[in-house]
């Protein structure tokens, strides 16, 4: 029962091992060593197609069978490093005709076992498809290959005055973000991948290449295929290109941190802000333990108390208006000490601290793994949900932190656990079940942005009931042989 | 070749006949007169269930087989006036087990033959399901039965300080609006039904009742069933309840009309406004002929020239900022004469004139029918698209007007036609084909908001190509016997 005891000093190795997941050591690819479980003719077909870009190397396969969570790794039998939609078609056709599973892989930063090769098969690594195909500033959209990461896109946009707002903590690929319907700190103002994706290029398990939509801002042209593939986690088709909406960089940006006496005070400030219709760009909650982790990891010295991080976007006058309204909401809840960032560098440092909150929490206990809840509830229920959850956590020996995109009603309890300790895992899962049940009872969802993978399939059933049968019919219709990322979202 | 000659005075009867479509004359229901084409046991089952709310009356059936467009009517064999989700389940089960088509019906205001009973069957009239089930001001959402109309909802919201922004011209039902992925003048700021719908209750052709989502603002919980049913035009399931997002009534609202020298001047003003990131609430284009129609129909005296209608929402300071930016854009294009509405009544009169533009155009030629194009293109292509289209129209003898939700890149050419004149119809269809082909070549869509029905199925094929096969698989999976609104969107 000492799981909660944090490590006295942060261990930098935890960061090293995480970044390793994103490295693709091409030199270790070793075609010519057929995996026992794949048909020999499939391997020779893929090898002829990809040459050294087909890897059977154990380290490469291991990397591709795990994500950034506590879920047990499940390596694929081979990894195909593809470079084009045409190569994806060829790999998919070769595998699908032999009913060999295909698991798409971007940056490996998902959190629910999305990339685990539960039934073996070929991992389709799309990270080499990293070309930015078009940036159309005049239409405020861009088309990229699926392996482009959000930071890469934003770097590329620097000269345009535009930016791409969706920002999960990790530097995920846009294909991966579309696949999990990801969001992040800006969603309260700019929406999630559901709103950001304009159109997709998708390879079906039948090897067709389809374009799910046009570049028009709106359309009533038949079934919404774009939204069907967004969030489908590679189980219905392989996303190879993504067209996304961009936004103008605001004239003025202001960021602040404000400590609060209690969890309820912080959350009620957020609720009032949203209900007042303030178009706040970011409003993030961190509980006391998470603030402690962030201080250590990012070498900051904020008060160790429930805290909100704010950001405001707009014209100077409009930002000033928003700030005044939010300060008035905060004041009523003991939020008096707004610390404003003075420079863009200070602001970047603040948000980097927020974006590394997950790694900061893991660094509290070197060697531990992360297990993150992801519930999202209607905003009116958020205070109840978070206060009850915090009370649960306070009574448990498991080491946890809490962060939240609270403007959306979404928060994460991060369990910092040793997956090899069954008692600890059982306790974490018990707490997580209570959190999910509480959110569902409040008309919320079991996952705001992480997706289902194989880690949340029973929660999906609790949430959707009979609708799960409809999801199963969709999977059956589009991937009848269950070759695309099998064992995720629904089982056939 | 006198099709263009407008009638010297507007004929009020055209309005009367349109409103007639929305009247449900319950007294004419005549159960006991079995339609020849329906199985007798089905009729007795439905009659036992609904009593007088099952109608075989010819006038009632005729009303339910047509919409507000030029499409030939196709009456159903019976009309079932349902009152609850349970009744929908019972009717669907009774019909589906006998493979009898079921066609959902709201206000009958669609424009692409959506409600035509192409293969006979039972029309499911949901207009009696008009209860507002919950308004949750604190979460800015509402749940309504499918037959609630947008005006009814907004009337109900009056005391809350909230409003529902989606406003197709007609007072459509929310079930119908969800089914066609409708939008309207506010979409440039507030989005379409794609963004507005939070969750749906849907009856499947198997008679299951599913809930497609929770009330959380965002979710990554499996396939996006909400977005799948939004825009599916009753072909995949029957929407019986709709949960929608609401918005705060803005502190300040300002509306104006501004005439422009040319179509290009007006449209370029809009393009610059959107590219500058001005969060304009409404920006509507009307060409000279449409202004003439609006002046006559709504007894106004605006200049008969390409014109923009504007609306700005926000705090007083923020509205002033937006107005200054838009005036600067307009000035560069000869848009100097902004006429501001001074009172809420004047503003309502202005927007009523815009919302009745379709009826105003029809009133130019009494007895004529409307045939509306609905293309939507990326904003950078809008000026080219509209200018080339206007040149086409100027060279044709067909009477047309043009209106557009131009902030979205969406506009309608309204052909005011005699459907019984084959030459005229052929010319209108030739022009329409050119408009659609032009929009698709510009990476746009054949329909921004009206949907496919059976009127745009060939355009859908042109637009989606191979993706149509995926749509067909979805229909096949969810409605394998093709009983729900058959012959719309895709053919099995």
mmCIF file of N, CA and C in Angstrom, chain A residues 7 28 34 44 50 72 89 137 195 203 213 222 238 252 257 265 272 274 291 319 353-354 356 384 433 458 480 483:
data_model
loop_
_atom_site.group_PDB
_atom_site.id
_atom_site.type_symbol
_atom_site.label_atom_id
_atom_site.label_comp_id
_atom_site.label_asym_id
_atom_site.label_seq_id
_atom_site.Cartn_x
_atom_site.Cartn_y
_atom_site.Cartn_z
ATOM 1 N N UNK A 7 8.276 9.242 -6.297
ATOM 2 C CA UNK A 7 9.739 9.191 -6.303
ATOM 3 C C UNK A 7 10.288 10.546 -5.881
ATOM 4 N N UNK A 28 17.429 -1.822 -38.792
ATOM 5 C CA UNK A 28 17.265 -3.152 -38.209
ATOM 6 C C UNK A 28 16.258 -4.006 -38.979
ATOM 7 N N UNK A 34 11.242 -14.986 -42.504
ATOM 8 C CA UNK A 34 9.788 -15.064 -42.440
ATOM 9 C C UNK A 34 9.274 -15.434 -41.051
ATOM 10 N N UNK A 44 6.773 -13.095 -49.386
ATOM 11 C CA UNK A 44 7.557 -12.809 -50.591
ATOM 12 C C UNK A 44 6.881 -11.725 -51.425
ATOM 13 N N UNK A 50 8.116 -4.009 -51.034
ATOM 14 C CA UNK A 50 8.678 -3.002 -50.114
ATOM 15 C C UNK A 50 10.183 -3.132 -49.899
ATOM 16 N N UNK A 72 -0.840 -4.626 -22.210
ATOM 17 C CA UNK A 72 0.212 -5.577 -22.574
ATOM 18 C C UNK A 72 0.508 -5.463 -24.062
ATOM 19 N N UNK A 89 -2.687 0.080 -50.732
ATOM 20 C CA UNK A 89 -3.615 -0.786 -51.473
ATOM 21 C C UNK A 89 -2.982 -2.165 -51.691
ATOM 22 N N UNK A 137 -4.297 28.376 -48.196
ATOM 23 C CA UNK A 137 -4.559 29.432 -47.211
ATOM 24 C C UNK A 137 -5.873 30.138 -47.529
ATOM 25 N N UNK A 195 -14.938 17.778 -36.100
ATOM 26 C CA UNK A 195 -15.197 19.035 -36.799
ATOM 27 C C UNK A 195 -14.044 19.411 -37.724
ATOM 28 N N UNK A 203 -8.441 3.612 -47.870
ATOM 29 C CA UNK A 203 -8.312 2.339 -48.582
ATOM 30 C C UNK A 203 -9.212 1.338 -47.869
ATOM 31 N N UNK A 213 -15.245 12.842 -49.153
ATOM 32 C CA UNK A 213 -15.976 14.103 -49.271
ATOM 33 C C UNK A 213 -15.258 15.059 -50.178
ATOM 34 N N UNK A 222 -25.429 12.467 -49.421
ATOM 35 C CA UNK A 222 -25.410 11.062 -49.024
ATOM 36 C C UNK A 222 -24.874 10.846 -47.621
ATOM 37 N N UNK A 238 -8.382 2.052 -44.095
ATOM 38 C CA UNK A 238 -7.090 2.659 -43.735
ATOM 39 C C UNK A 238 -7.072 4.090 -44.268
ATOM 40 N N UNK A 252 -4.548 38.477 -30.906
ATOM 41 C CA UNK A 252 -4.025 38.545 -29.544
ATOM 42 C C UNK A 252 -4.257 37.208 -28.834
ATOM 43 N N UNK A 257 -2.443 31.246 -15.428
ATOM 44 C CA UNK A 257 -2.649 30.150 -14.488
ATOM 45 C C UNK A 257 -3.323 30.749 -13.271
ATOM 46 N N UNK A 265 -14.393 24.640 -6.555
ATOM 47 C CA UNK A 265 -14.244 26.050 -6.930
ATOM 48 C C UNK A 265 -13.718 26.185 -8.356
ATOM 49 N N UNK A 272 -19.445 28.187 -15.081
ATOM 50 C CA UNK A 272 -20.030 29.527 -15.272
ATOM 51 C C UNK A 272 -19.473 30.203 -16.520
ATOM 52 N N UNK A 274 -18.458 28.742 -19.306
ATOM 53 C CA UNK A 274 -19.071 28.138 -20.494
ATOM 54 C C UNK A 274 -20.527 28.579 -20.604
ATOM 55 N N UNK A 291 -0.400 19.076 -10.203
ATOM 56 C CA UNK A 291 0.409 20.301 -10.155
ATOM 57 C C UNK A 291 1.786 19.996 -9.549
ATOM 58 N N UNK A 319 -10.490 39.989 -26.532
ATOM 59 C CA UNK A 319 -9.768 39.246 -25.498
ATOM 60 C C UNK A 319 -9.959 39.922 -24.137
ATOM 61 N N UNK A 353 4.218 22.540 -20.322
ATOM 62 C CA UNK A 353 4.018 21.888 -19.018
ATOM 63 C C UNK A 353 2.686 21.143 -19.004
ATOM 64 N N UNK A 354 1.647 21.756 -19.584
ATOM 65 C CA UNK A 354 0.350 21.079 -19.644
ATOM 66 C C UNK A 354 0.410 19.850 -20.547
ATOM 67 N N UNK A 356 2.864 17.961 -21.296
ATOM 68 C CA UNK A 356 3.661 16.849 -20.773
ATOM 69 C C UNK A 356 3.127 16.351 -19.429
ATOM 70 N N UNK A 384 -20.100 17.874 -9.865
ATOM 71 C CA UNK A 384 -20.462 16.671 -9.105
ATOM 72 C C UNK A 384 -19.544 15.512 -9.489
ATOM 73 N N UNK A 433 -13.928 1.741 -13.092
ATOM 74 C CA UNK A 433 -15.311 1.321 -13.345
ATOM 75 C C UNK A 433 -16.306 2.262 -12.677
ATOM 76 N N UNK A 458 -15.784 -3.057 -23.014
ATOM 77 C CA UNK A 458 -16.943 -3.347 -22.152
ATOM 78 C C UNK A 458 -17.649 -2.051 -21.760
ATOM 79 N N UNK A 480 -16.053 -7.606 -43.864
ATOM 80 C CA UNK A 480 -16.707 -8.875 -43.487
ATOM 81 C C UNK A 480 -15.740 -9.955 -43.013
ATOM 82 N N UNK A 483 -10.449 -8.257 -41.177
ATOM 83 C CA UNK A 483 -8.989 -8.184 -41.335
ATOM 84 C C UNK A 483 -8.407 -6.859 -40.846
#
